[in-house]
Coordinates of C-alpha atoms in Angstrom, one line a residue:
M1068 CA -24.4 30.2 -0.3
R1069 CA -27.9 28.2 -0.4
M1070 CA -28.2 26.2 -3.0
K1071 CA -31.8 26.8 -5.0
A1072 CA -34.2 23.7 -4.1
L1073 CA -36.3 22.6 -6.7
S1074 CA -38.7 20.4 -6.8
I1075 CA -39.2 17.2 -6.1
L1076 CA -42.5 14.7 -6.6
L1077 CA -42.8 13.0 -3.3
F1078 CA -45.7 10.5 -2.3
T1079 CA -46.1 8.2 0.9
C1080 CA -48.4 5.5 2.1
V1081 CA -51.5 6.3 3.6
G1082 CA -53.5 3.5 4.0
A1083 CA -53.6 0.3 1.2
G1084 CA -52.6 3.2 -1.0
L1085 CA -51.0 6.4 -1.9
A1086 CA -51.4 9.6 -1.4
I1087 CA -49.3 11.4 -3.7
S1088 CA -49.0 15.5 -2.8
A1089 CA -47.8 16.6 -7.0
E1090 CA -48.4 14.0 -9.5
P1091 CA -49.4 10.2 -9.2
F1092 CA -47.1 8.3 -9.6
G1093 CA -49.0 4.6 -8.2
V1094 CA -49.0 2.4 -6.2
D1095 CA -46.7 -0.8 -5.6
P1096 CA -45.9 -2.4 -9.0
S1097 CA -45.1 -5.8 -7.6
P1098 CA -45.8 -6.0 -3.7
P1099 CA -43.5 -9.8 -3.5
K1100 CA -44.6 -12.4 -2.1
V1101 CA -44.0 -13.1 1.5
A1102 CA -43.6 -16.5 2.3
E1103 CA -44.6 -18.1 6.6
L1104 CA -41.2 -18.3 8.2
S1105 CA -42.3 -20.5 10.9
E1106 CA -39.9 -21.8 13.4
A1107 CA -37.8 -23.6 11.2
P1108 CA -34.8 -25.6 13.0
A1109 CA -31.9 -23.3 12.7
P1110 CA -28.6 -24.8 10.5
R1111 CA -25.7 -25.8 12.1
P1112 CA -22.1 -24.4 10.5
Q1113 CA -20.1 -27.1 8.7
A1114 CA -17.0 -27.3 7.7
F1115 CA -17.0 -27.6 3.5
D1116 CA -14.6 -27.1 0.2
R1117 CA -13.5 -23.6 0.0
L1118 CA -13.0 -23.1 4.0
T1119 CA -9.4 -23.5 5.3
F1120 CA -9.3 -23.4 8.8
H1121 CA -5.8 -22.0 10.0
A1122 CA -5.9 -22.1 13.8
A1123 CA -8.1 -20.9 17.0
P1124 CA -7.7 -17.5 17.5
K1125 CA -7.2 -16.2 21.1
P1126 CA -10.3 -16.4 24.4
L1127 CA -11.7 -12.7 24.0
S1128 CA -10.7 -11.1 27.2
K1129 CA -13.3 -10.5 30.1
D1130 CA -12.9 -6.7 30.0
A1131 CA -13.9 -6.9 26.1
V1132 CA -16.5 -4.1 25.1
T1133 CA -17.2 -5.7 21.7
S1134 CA -20.1 -4.7 18.8
D1135 CA -21.7 -6.3 15.7
W1136 CA -20.3 -5.2 12.6
P1137 CA -24.5 -4.8 11.0
S1138 CA -24.5 -2.7 8.2
F1139 CA -21.6 -1.3 5.8
L1140 CA -20.7 1.5 7.4
G1141 CA -20.4 -0.3 10.3
P1142 CA -22.6 -0.5 13.8
K1143 CA -23.0 3.6 13.8
D1144 CA -22.4 3.9 9.6
D1145 CA -19.1 6.6 10.8
A1146 CA -16.8 3.6 10.4
I1147 CA -16.0 4.1 13.7
S1148 CA -15.8 0.2 16.3
P1149 CA -16.7 0.6 19.8
E1150 CA -13.7 -3.0 20.2
T1151 CA -11.0 -3.5 22.6
P1152 CA -8.3 -4.8 23.6
L1153 CA -7.0 -4.7 20.1
L1154 CA -3.2 -6.3 19.7
H1155 CA -1.0 -3.9 18.4
A1156 CA 2.0 -5.0 18.1
W1157 CA 2.0 -7.9 15.4
P1158 CA 4.0 -11.4 15.2
E1159 CA 6.7 -11.1 12.2
G1160 CA 4.1 -11.4 9.7
G1161 CA 1.3 -9.4 10.6
P1162 CA -1.6 -10.2 12.5
P1163 CA -2.2 -14.2 13.5
K1164 CA -4.7 -15.6 10.8
V1165 CA -7.6 -17.5 11.9
W1166 CA -9.4 -18.8 8.6
E1167 CA -9.9 -18.1 4.8
V1168 CA -12.6 -19.2 2.7
R1169 CA -12.7 -18.6 -1.1
K1170 CA -15.0 -16.4 -2.6
G1171 CA -16.4 -14.8 -6.0
E1172 CA -16.2 -11.8 -8.3
G1173 CA -17.8 -9.0 -6.2
Y1174 CA -16.6 -5.4 -3.9
T1175 CA -18.4 -6.0 -0.6
S1176 CA -17.7 -6.0 2.7
P1177 CA -19.1 -8.8 5.8
A1178 CA -22.0 -8.3 7.4
I1179 CA -22.2 -9.3 11.5
S1180 CA -24.5 -10.1 14.0
G1181 CA -23.8 -12.0 16.6
E1182 CA -22.4 -15.9 15.7
H1183 CA -23.3 -15.2 12.0
L1184 CA -21.8 -13.1 9.4
V1185 CA -22.4 -13.0 5.7
I1186 CA -21.4 -12.8 2.7
F1187 CA -22.1 -11.7 -0.9
H1188 CA -21.1 -12.1 -3.8
A1189 CA -21.8 -14.0 -7.7
V1190 CA -19.9 -16.7 -9.4
E1191 CA -20.3 -18.4 -12.4
G1192 CA -23.2 -15.7 -13.6
K1193 CA -25.2 -16.1 -9.4
E1194 CA -24.9 -14.2 -7.5
V1195 CA -24.0 -15.6 -3.4
I1196 CA -25.6 -15.3 -0.1
E1197 CA -24.1 -17.0 2.5
C1198 CA -23.9 -17.0 6.3
L1199 CA -21.3 -18.5 8.4
H1200 CA -20.3 -19.4 11.6
P1201 CA -17.3 -15.3 13.0
E1202 CA -15.2 -18.1 14.4
T1203 CA -14.6 -21.1 11.9
G1204 CA -15.4 -20.1 9.0
Q1205 CA -17.6 -22.7 8.8
R1206 CA -21.6 -22.5 6.7
Y1207 CA -24.9 -22.3 8.0
W1208 CA -26.5 -21.2 4.2
V1209 CA -26.6 -20.5 1.8
H1210 CA -28.3 -18.7 -1.3
E1211 CA -28.2 -18.3 -5.0
Y1212 CA -30.4 -17.3 -7.6
P1213 CA -28.8 -16.9 -11.5
I1214 CA -28.1 -13.1 -12.2
N1215 CA -27.6 -11.6 -16.3
Y1216 CA -24.6 -8.5 -16.0
R1217 CA -21.4 -7.6 -17.7
D1218 CA -19.7 -4.8 -16.1
R1219 CA -18.9 -2.1 -18.5
F1220 CA -15.7 -1.6 -17.7
G1221 CA -14.4 -4.4 -17.2
Y1222 CA -14.8 -4.8 -13.3
A1223 CA -16.6 -7.8 -11.6
N1224 CA -19.4 -9.6 -12.9
G1225 CA -20.4 -9.4 -9.4
P1226 CA -22.9 -6.9 -6.8
R1227 CA -21.4 -3.6 -4.9
G1228 CA -24.1 -3.3 -2.5
S1229 CA -23.0 -4.6 1.0
P1230 CA -25.3 -7.4 3.3
S1231 CA -27.2 -5.5 5.6
I1232 CA -28.6 -7.0 8.8
A1233 CA -30.8 -5.6 11.7
D1234 CA -34.7 -7.8 13.2
G1235 CA -33.1 -10.7 12.6
R1236 CA -33.1 -10.6 8.4
V1237 CA -29.7 -9.6 6.2
V1238 CA -31.3 -8.3 2.4
T1239 CA -28.8 -7.6 0.1
V1240 CA -29.4 -5.6 -3.4
G1241 CA -27.7 -6.4 -6.6
V1242 CA -25.6 -5.7 -9.0
T1243 CA -29.3 -5.6 -11.0
C1244 CA -30.5 -4.1 -8.5
M1245 CA -32.8 -8.1 -7.1
M1246 CA -32.9 -7.4 -3.9
T1247 CA -33.7 -9.7 -0.7
C1248 CA -34.8 -10.3 1.6
L1249 CA -34.1 -13.6 4.3
D1250 CA -34.3 -15.5 8.1
L1251 CA -30.4 -14.8 9.3
K1252 CA -30.6 -18.3 11.3
T1253 CA -32.1 -20.3 8.6
G1254 CA -31.1 -18.0 5.2
R1255 CA -35.0 -18.8 4.2
V1256 CA -36.1 -16.1 2.4
A1257 CA -38.6 -13.6 3.9
W1258 CA -39.4 -12.0 0.1
Q1259 CA -37.1 -11.2 -2.5
R1260 CA -38.6 -7.9 -5.5
D1261 CA -36.4 -7.3 -9.1
L1262 CA -36.4 -3.2 -8.3
R1263 CA -34.4 -2.7 -11.6
K1264 CA -37.8 -4.1 -14.0
E1265 CA -39.9 -2.9 -11.5
F1266 CA -39.1 0.7 -11.0
L1267 CA -37.2 0.4 -14.8
V1268 CA -33.6 1.3 -12.8
P1269 CA -30.9 1.6 -15.3
Q1270 CA -27.2 -0.9 -15.6
D1271 CA -25.4 2.7 -15.4
F1272 CA -21.6 2.3 -14.9
F1273 CA -21.0 0.1 -13.5
G1274 CA -23.9 -1.8 -12.5
H1275 CA -26.4 -0.9 -8.8
G1276 CA -23.7 -0.5 -6.2
G1277 CA -25.6 1.4 -3.1
S1278 CA -26.4 -0.9 0.4
A1279 CA -29.5 -1.0 1.7
L1280 CA -29.9 1.5 5.4
L1281 CA -31.9 -1.0 7.8
V1282 CA -33.9 1.5 10.0
D1283 CA -37.1 1.5 12.2
G1284 CA -38.6 -2.0 9.9
M1285 CA -37.3 -0.4 7.1
A1286 CA -34.7 -1.0 4.7
I1287 CA -34.1 2.7 2.6
V1288 CA -32.1 1.7 -0.9
N1289 CA -31.5 4.7 -3.6
V1290 CA -33.0 3.0 -6.1
G1291 CA -32.5 4.9 -9.3
G1292 CA -35.7 3.9 -11.2
K1293 CA -36.9 6.0 -14.1
S1294 CA -40.4 7.0 -16.1
E1295 CA -38.3 5.0 -19.9
M1296 CA -36.1 1.9 -19.4
A1297 CA -32.7 3.0 -21.2
L1298 CA -30.8 0.2 -22.6
D1299 CA -28.1 -0.3 -23.2
D1300 CA -28.2 -0.7 -26.9
D1301 CA -30.4 2.5 -27.4
D1302 CA -28.3 5.7 -29.5
M1303 CA -26.8 7.9 -26.6
E1304 CA -29.4 10.8 -27.2
D1305 CA -32.1 8.7 -26.9
R1306 CA -30.4 7.1 -23.5
A1307 CA -30.1 10.3 -22.3
R1308 CA -33.1 11.9 -22.5
K1309 CA -34.5 8.2 -21.0
L1310 CA -31.4 8.9 -18.0
A1311 CA -33.0 12.3 -17.4
T1312 CA -37.6 10.6 -16.5
P1313 CA -38.5 10.7 -13.0
G1314 CA -38.5 8.0 -11.1
L1315 CA -39.2 6.2 -8.4
C1316 CA -35.2 7.4 -6.7
V1317 CA -35.6 6.2 -3.3
G1318 CA -37.8 4.0 -2.0
S1319 CA -38.4 2.3 1.6
F1320 CA -39.8 -1.7 2.4
D1321 CA -41.3 -2.7 4.8
L1322 CA -38.6 -5.2 5.8
K1323 CA -40.7 -8.2 7.1
T1324 CA -43.7 -8.2 4.3
G1325 CA -41.0 -6.0 1.7
R1326 CA -43.9 -3.7 0.3
L1327 CA -43.6 -0.3 -0.1
L1328 CA -43.9 2.5 2.3
W1329 CA -43.1 5.5 0.2
G1330 CA -41.4 6.6 -2.0
V1331 CA -39.2 9.7 -3.5
K1332 CA -39.3 10.7 -7.0
D1333 CA -36.6 12.7 -8.9
S1334 CA -34.7 12.2 -11.7
W1335 CA -31.4 12.0 -9.6
G1336 CA -29.9 8.4 -10.5
A1337 CA -28.9 6.1 -7.9
S1338 CA -25.0 6.6 -6.8
Y1339 CA -22.7 3.9 -5.2
A1340 CA -22.5 5.5 -2.0
T1341 CA -25.0 3.6 0.8
P1342 CA -27.8 5.7 2.8
V1343 CA -27.0 7.2 6.2
A1344 CA -30.1 8.1 9.0
A1345 CA -28.7 10.1 11.6
T1346 CA -31.2 12.3 14.5
M1347 CA -30.9 15.6 14.0
H1348 CA -32.1 18.7 15.8
G1349 CA -34.3 15.4 18.7
K1350 CA -35.4 13.9 15.1
K1351 CA -34.4 11.1 13.0
K1352 CA -33.7 11.9 9.3
V1353 CA -32.1 9.8 6.4
F1354 CA -29.6 11.3 3.8
V1355 CA -29.0 9.8 0.8
F1356 CA -26.3 11.4 -1.8
T1357 CA -28.2 9.9 -5.2
G1358 CA -26.7 10.3 -8.7
G1359 CA -26.5 7.4 -11.4
E1360 CA -25.1 8.1 -14.9
S1361 CA -26.9 11.1 -16.5
N1362 CA -25.7 12.9 -19.2
P1363 CA -25.2 16.0 -18.1
A1364 CA -24.0 14.4 -14.6
T1365 CA -26.7 15.3 -12.1
G1366 CA -27.5 14.5 -8.3
G1367 CA -26.9 15.2 -5.1
L1368 CA -27.4 15.6 -1.2
L1369 CA -31.2 14.1 -0.3
C1370 CA -32.7 15.1 3.0
L1371 CA -35.5 13.3 4.1
D1372 CA -38.4 12.9 7.0
A1373 CA -37.2 8.9 7.6
K1374 CA -41.4 8.5 9.1
D1375 CA -42.1 9.3 5.8
G1376 CA -39.8 10.2 3.2
T1377 CA -41.1 14.3 3.0
V1378 CA -38.4 16.2 1.3
H1379 CA -37.2 19.1 3.3
D1380 CA -33.7 19.9 1.0
R1381 CA -32.7 18.9 -2.5
I1382 CA -28.9 20.2 -2.8
P1383 CA -27.3 19.2 -5.7
W1384 CA -23.3 18.2 -5.2
R1385 CA -22.4 16.0 -8.8
A1386 CA -19.1 16.7 -11.2
D1387 CA -20.4 18.0 -14.4
D1388 CA -18.3 15.2 -16.1
Y1389 CA -20.8 12.1 -17.5
T1390 CA -18.6 10.0 -16.6
S1391 CA -18.7 10.6 -12.2
A1392 CA -19.9 8.2 -10.4
T1393 CA -20.9 9.4 -6.5
A1394 CA -19.7 6.5 -5.0
S1395 CA -18.3 8.6 -1.0
S1396 CA -21.4 7.7 1.4
P1397 CA -22.4 11.3 3.9
V1398 CA -21.1 11.7 7.0
I1399 CA -22.8 13.0 9.7
I1400 CA -21.6 15.1 12.5
P1401 CA -24.4 14.6 14.9
E1402 CA -23.5 17.2 17.7
K1403 CA -23.4 20.8 14.4
N1404 CA -26.2 19.2 12.9
R1405 CA -23.9 19.3 9.5
V1406 CA -23.2 16.7 7.1
F1407 CA -19.8 16.1 3.9
I1408 CA -20.5 14.8 1.3
S1409 CA -18.2 14.5 -1.9
T1410 CA -17.0 13.6 -5.2
A1411 CA -13.9 13.1 -6.9
Y1412 CA -13.2 13.5 -10.7
P1413 CA -10.8 17.0 -11.6
K1414 CA -12.5 17.3 -14.7
G1415 CA -15.6 18.2 -13.6
R1416 CA -17.4 20.9 -11.3
P1417 CA -17.6 20.7 -8.1
L1418 CA -14.5 19.0 -7.2
G1419 CA -14.2 17.6 -3.5
G1420 CA -16.0 18.4 -0.8
V1421 CA -18.7 20.2 1.4
M1422 CA -19.5 20.8 4.1
L1423 CA -24.1 21.5 4.5
E1424 CA -25.0 22.4 8.0
F1425 CA -29.6 22.2 8.7
D1426 CA -31.3 24.7 10.6
E1427 CA -34.2 22.9 12.9
N1428 CA -36.6 22.7 9.4
F1429 CA -33.9 21.6 8.2
K1430 CA -33.2 23.6 5.4
A1431 CA -29.1 22.9 4.2
R1432 CA -27.1 25.9 4.0
E1433 CA -23.1 25.2 3.0
V1434 CA -20.5 26.2 5.5
W1435 CA -16.9 25.4 3.4
K1436 CA -15.8 23.7 0.4
S1437 CA -13.1 22.3 -0.1
E1438 CA -11.7 21.1 -3.9
R1439 CA -9.1 19.3 -1.5
L1440 CA -10.7 16.6 -0.1
A1441 CA -12.1 14.9 -2.7
T1442 CA -13.0 10.9 -1.8
H1443 CA -14.1 8.8 -3.8
W1444 CA -15.1 6.0 -2.7
M1445 CA -13.6 5.8 0.6
N1446 CA -15.4 7.4 3.7
P1447 CA -13.9 9.6 6.0
V1448 CA -13.9 9.1 9.2
Y1449 CA -14.7 12.1 12.0
V1450 CA -13.9 12.4 15.3
D1451 CA -12.5 15.1 17.7
G1452 CA -14.0 17.7 15.3
Y1453 CA -11.9 15.8 12.3
L1454 CA -11.8 14.7 9.5
Y1455 CA -9.6 11.7 7.7
A1456 CA -10.7 10.7 4.0
I1457 CA -8.1 9.9 1.2
D1458 CA -8.0 12.6 -0.7
G1459 CA -7.8 11.8 -5.2
E1460 CA -9.6 10.5 -7.8
L1461 CA -7.0 7.9 -9.2
Q1462 CA -4.0 6.1 -7.2
Q1463 CA -1.1 8.4 -8.2
S1464 CA -2.6 11.4 -7.0
S1465 CA -4.3 9.6 -3.9
K1466 CA -3.2 11.1 -0.4
L1467 CA -4.3 11.0 3.3
V1468 CA -5.6 14.0 4.9
C1469 CA -6.8 15.8 8.1
V1470 CA -9.0 18.3 8.2
N1471 CA -10.6 20.4 10.2
A1472 CA -14.5 20.0 10.5
D1473 CA -15.9 23.1 11.4
T1474 CA -14.0 25.3 8.7
G1475 CA -11.9 22.8 6.1
E1476 CA -8.6 23.8 6.8
E1477 CA -6.1 21.2 6.2
K1478 CA -4.0 19.8 8.8
W1479 CA -1.4 18.5 6.9
R1480 CA -1.5 16.0 3.7
E1481 CA 0.4 12.5 3.5
D1482 CA 2.0 10.1 1.0
V1483 CA 1.9 7.1 2.9
I1484 CA 4.8 5.0 1.2
W1485 CA 7.5 2.2 2.0
E1486 CA 9.7 -0.1 0.5
E1487 CA 7.9 -4.1 0.4
T1488 CA 10.5 -6.2 1.4
A1489 CA 8.8 -8.8 1.2
L1490 CA 8.0 -7.9 -3.0
A1491 CA 12.1 -7.5 -3.4
R1492 CA 14.5 -9.3 -5.9
P1493 CA 18.0 -10.9 -5.2
G1494 CA 20.3 -8.5 -6.4
R1495 CA 23.7 -9.7 -8.5
G1496 CA 26.4 -12.1 -7.1
G1497 CA 24.4 -12.4 -3.4
R1498 CA 24.1 -8.7 -2.7
P1499 CA 20.2 -7.3 -1.3
G1500 CA 17.8 -6.7 -4.5
S1501 CA 15.6 -3.4 -4.4
A1502 CA 11.9 -3.1 -3.7
P1503 CA 9.7 -2.0 -5.0
V1504 CA 8.1 1.1 -3.7
L1505 CA 4.1 0.4 -2.6
G1506 CA 1.5 2.7 -0.1
I1507 CA -1.5 2.3 0.9
Q1508 CA -3.2 4.3 -2.8
R1509 CA -7.2 5.5 -1.7
A1510 CA -7.0 3.1 1.2
S1511 CA -10.0 2.7 3.6
L1512 CA -9.7 3.6 7.6
L1513 CA -11.2 2.3 9.9
K1514 CA -11.4 3.5 14.0
V1515 CA -11.0 1.3 16.1
D1516 CA -9.0 0.9 20.1
G1517 CA -8.1 4.3 19.6
K1518 CA -6.2 4.3 16.2
F1519 CA -7.3 3.5 12.6
L1520 CA -6.4 1.0 10.1
V1521 CA -5.9 1.7 7.4
L1522 CA -6.8 -1.0 4.5
S1523 CA -4.5 -0.2 1.5
E1524 CA -5.5 -0.8 -2.0
L1525 CA -3.4 -3.7 -2.5
G1526 CA -3.1 -5.3 0.6
S1527 CA -1.3 -3.5 2.4
L1528 CA -2.8 -3.4 6.8
L1529 CA -1.1 -0.7 8.5
W1530 CA -2.5 0.4 12.3
M1531 CA -1.8 4.3 12.2
D1532 CA -1.3 7.0 14.9
L1533 CA -3.7 9.9 13.5
S1534 CA -4.2 13.1 14.8
P1535 CA -4.5 16.8 14.0
S1536 CA -0.3 16.5 14.4
G1537 CA 0.4 14.5 11.5
A1538 CA 0.3 10.8 10.4
K1539 CA 2.5 7.4 11.7
V1540 CA 2.8 4.0 10.9
E1541 CA 2.8 2.3 13.8
A1542 CA 2.8 -1.8 12.8
R1543 CA 2.3 -2.9 8.6
A1544 CA 2.3 -6.2 7.5
P1545 CA 1.7 -6.9 3.9
L1546 CA -2.1 -9.9 3.8
F1547 CA -1.3 -10.2 1.3
F1548 CA -0.7 -9.0 -3.2
A1549 CA -3.8 -7.8 -5.3
P1550 CA -5.0 -4.9 -6.5
H1551 CA -9.2 -3.9 -6.1
T1552 CA -8.9 -4.4 -2.8
W1553 CA -11.5 -1.7 -2.3
C1554 CA -13.9 -3.1 0.5
L1555 CA -14.1 -1.5 3.6
P1556 CA -13.0 -4.4 6.1
A1557 CA -14.9 -5.4 9.8
V1558 CA -14.2 -5.9 12.8
S1559 CA -16.5 -7.6 15.9
R1560 CA -15.5 -9.2 18.6
G1561 CA -11.0 -9.0 19.0
L1562 CA -11.2 -10.4 14.4
L1563 CA -11.0 -8.9 11.8
Y1564 CA -12.5 -9.6 7.9
V1565 CA -11.2 -9.1 5.0
M1566 CA -11.7 -8.5 1.4
Q1567 CA -9.0 -9.4 -0.9
N1568 CA -11.3 -9.0 -4.2
E1569 CA -8.6 -10.4 -7.1
D1570 CA -6.0 -12.8 -7.8
E1571 CA -2.5 -12.7 -6.6
Q1572 CA 0.4 -14.5 -7.2
A1573 CA 3.8 -12.4 -5.0
M1574 CA 3.0 -14.1 -1.9
G1575 CA 1.6 -18.1 -3.3
S1576 CA -1.8 -18.0 -5.3
S1577 CA -4.3 -17.2 -4.0
G1578 CA -8.0 -16.5 -5.8
P1579 CA -10.8 -14.3 -4.2
R1580 CA -11.3 -14.9 -1.3
I1581 CA -12.7 -13.2 3.3
L1582 CA -9.8 -13.7 5.8
C1583 CA -10.2 -13.6 9.2
Y1584 CA -8.0 -12.4 11.4
D1585 CA -6.9 -12.5 14.7
L1586 CA -6.8 -8.9 16.5
R1587 CA -7.9 -10.5 20.6
A1588 CA -5.6 -9.0 22.6
L1589 CA -4.7 -8.7 26.7
A1590 CA -6.2 -6.1 28.5
K1591 CA -4.4 -2.9 29.0

């Protein structure tokens, strides 16, 4: 049954001003100062005090297929990499470690373009953008700026949105909604915008969390602005009223100048999902799964024209639970002109996922929905007609599932668990002790080289063969034992990059860090 479309206010860039289709939104409130990025010499990478180098990786196979990892979900925004061949049979202890760099707070994945790898984190009240050499971990440059953020729920006081790279620029959107564009090779600031101040963006539950989508010279962001600023010390009624006011929901910013090109005005706030671009019916569209803090909870999917932001459809899909946080990005089924979205808060409705199909006018119809495919922040992966995903909001209830993308039929559901001998305690009288049972829990899934790399929530890495007929673990290695391993790993040129976000003691004390592993293999 089609969901009733609601009116939405759209403004587009026309000449030097903005033409408003309904009520005026206003011109760009604060076009940023644009730096003159002259041909400055690029710095050479240097070792620094937080870097530990372990061993050089093997040379790439002459037949290797390699790729950049320029954004949160990889080269095509689908958590799939074309890389091959990779090392599937690991030595004892897991894949060889190449280097590691201690990092600060945050839940972000790295972005990689050529010989430049960018990480984004927070250290002692500053957000830090660093560019490293992917093979050595040595640093090219670092840029930092102060932030004032304390998480309302006790989680990390750092960024959630990952860096994005395109056209020689790197763009970040921090936890306080500070948007920064840097020259990738030199680290020089091209432009910077305080979106929170300019567009009255509330802090929301965990700060701002989505990454920027870089496409066709634009940086598209689910801003989540309001007409009135909602403050933490507002009473509940006044805060709810302010959170319901319309503002800049989605903005497209010129990658070179930072100027606002087009925007969508809506009361839906900013979610923790990242916008995704797709070509449907021969035309490029952008899908933004919105929904920030609001009471009652509101949000859903926007289908927008990539060139001018025209709103084709607005599909409400948000659990009616105040505490719900939309965090799983849209999954595109390009050959069927379909998009899958999902939420994971069982106290509210709707619960779970819905498959939408867009007609030639880019209006959506519901194909199927399922309460048993409720993804939290772990993005489903679509392969050959099937969705592979983690269903469940909480650790203890999460399961690995396979669903037919055409019908919504569940093919299987697995609780992937094992006895972790690395954590076994000695028994009495010299007898072997018991080992704790661990599982992948709310794991990250990455499809590469014909299989799936699965990174568990506590830091175990698995090679798994996932197909409609079942799930099989082919290799497993504990990289570390630390909670909040919530970031999708990245793979580029045969190297795997994993973010450890919390301290761990079980395998030798170590703090948050990025680790590089050698997955290079000889040609098959």
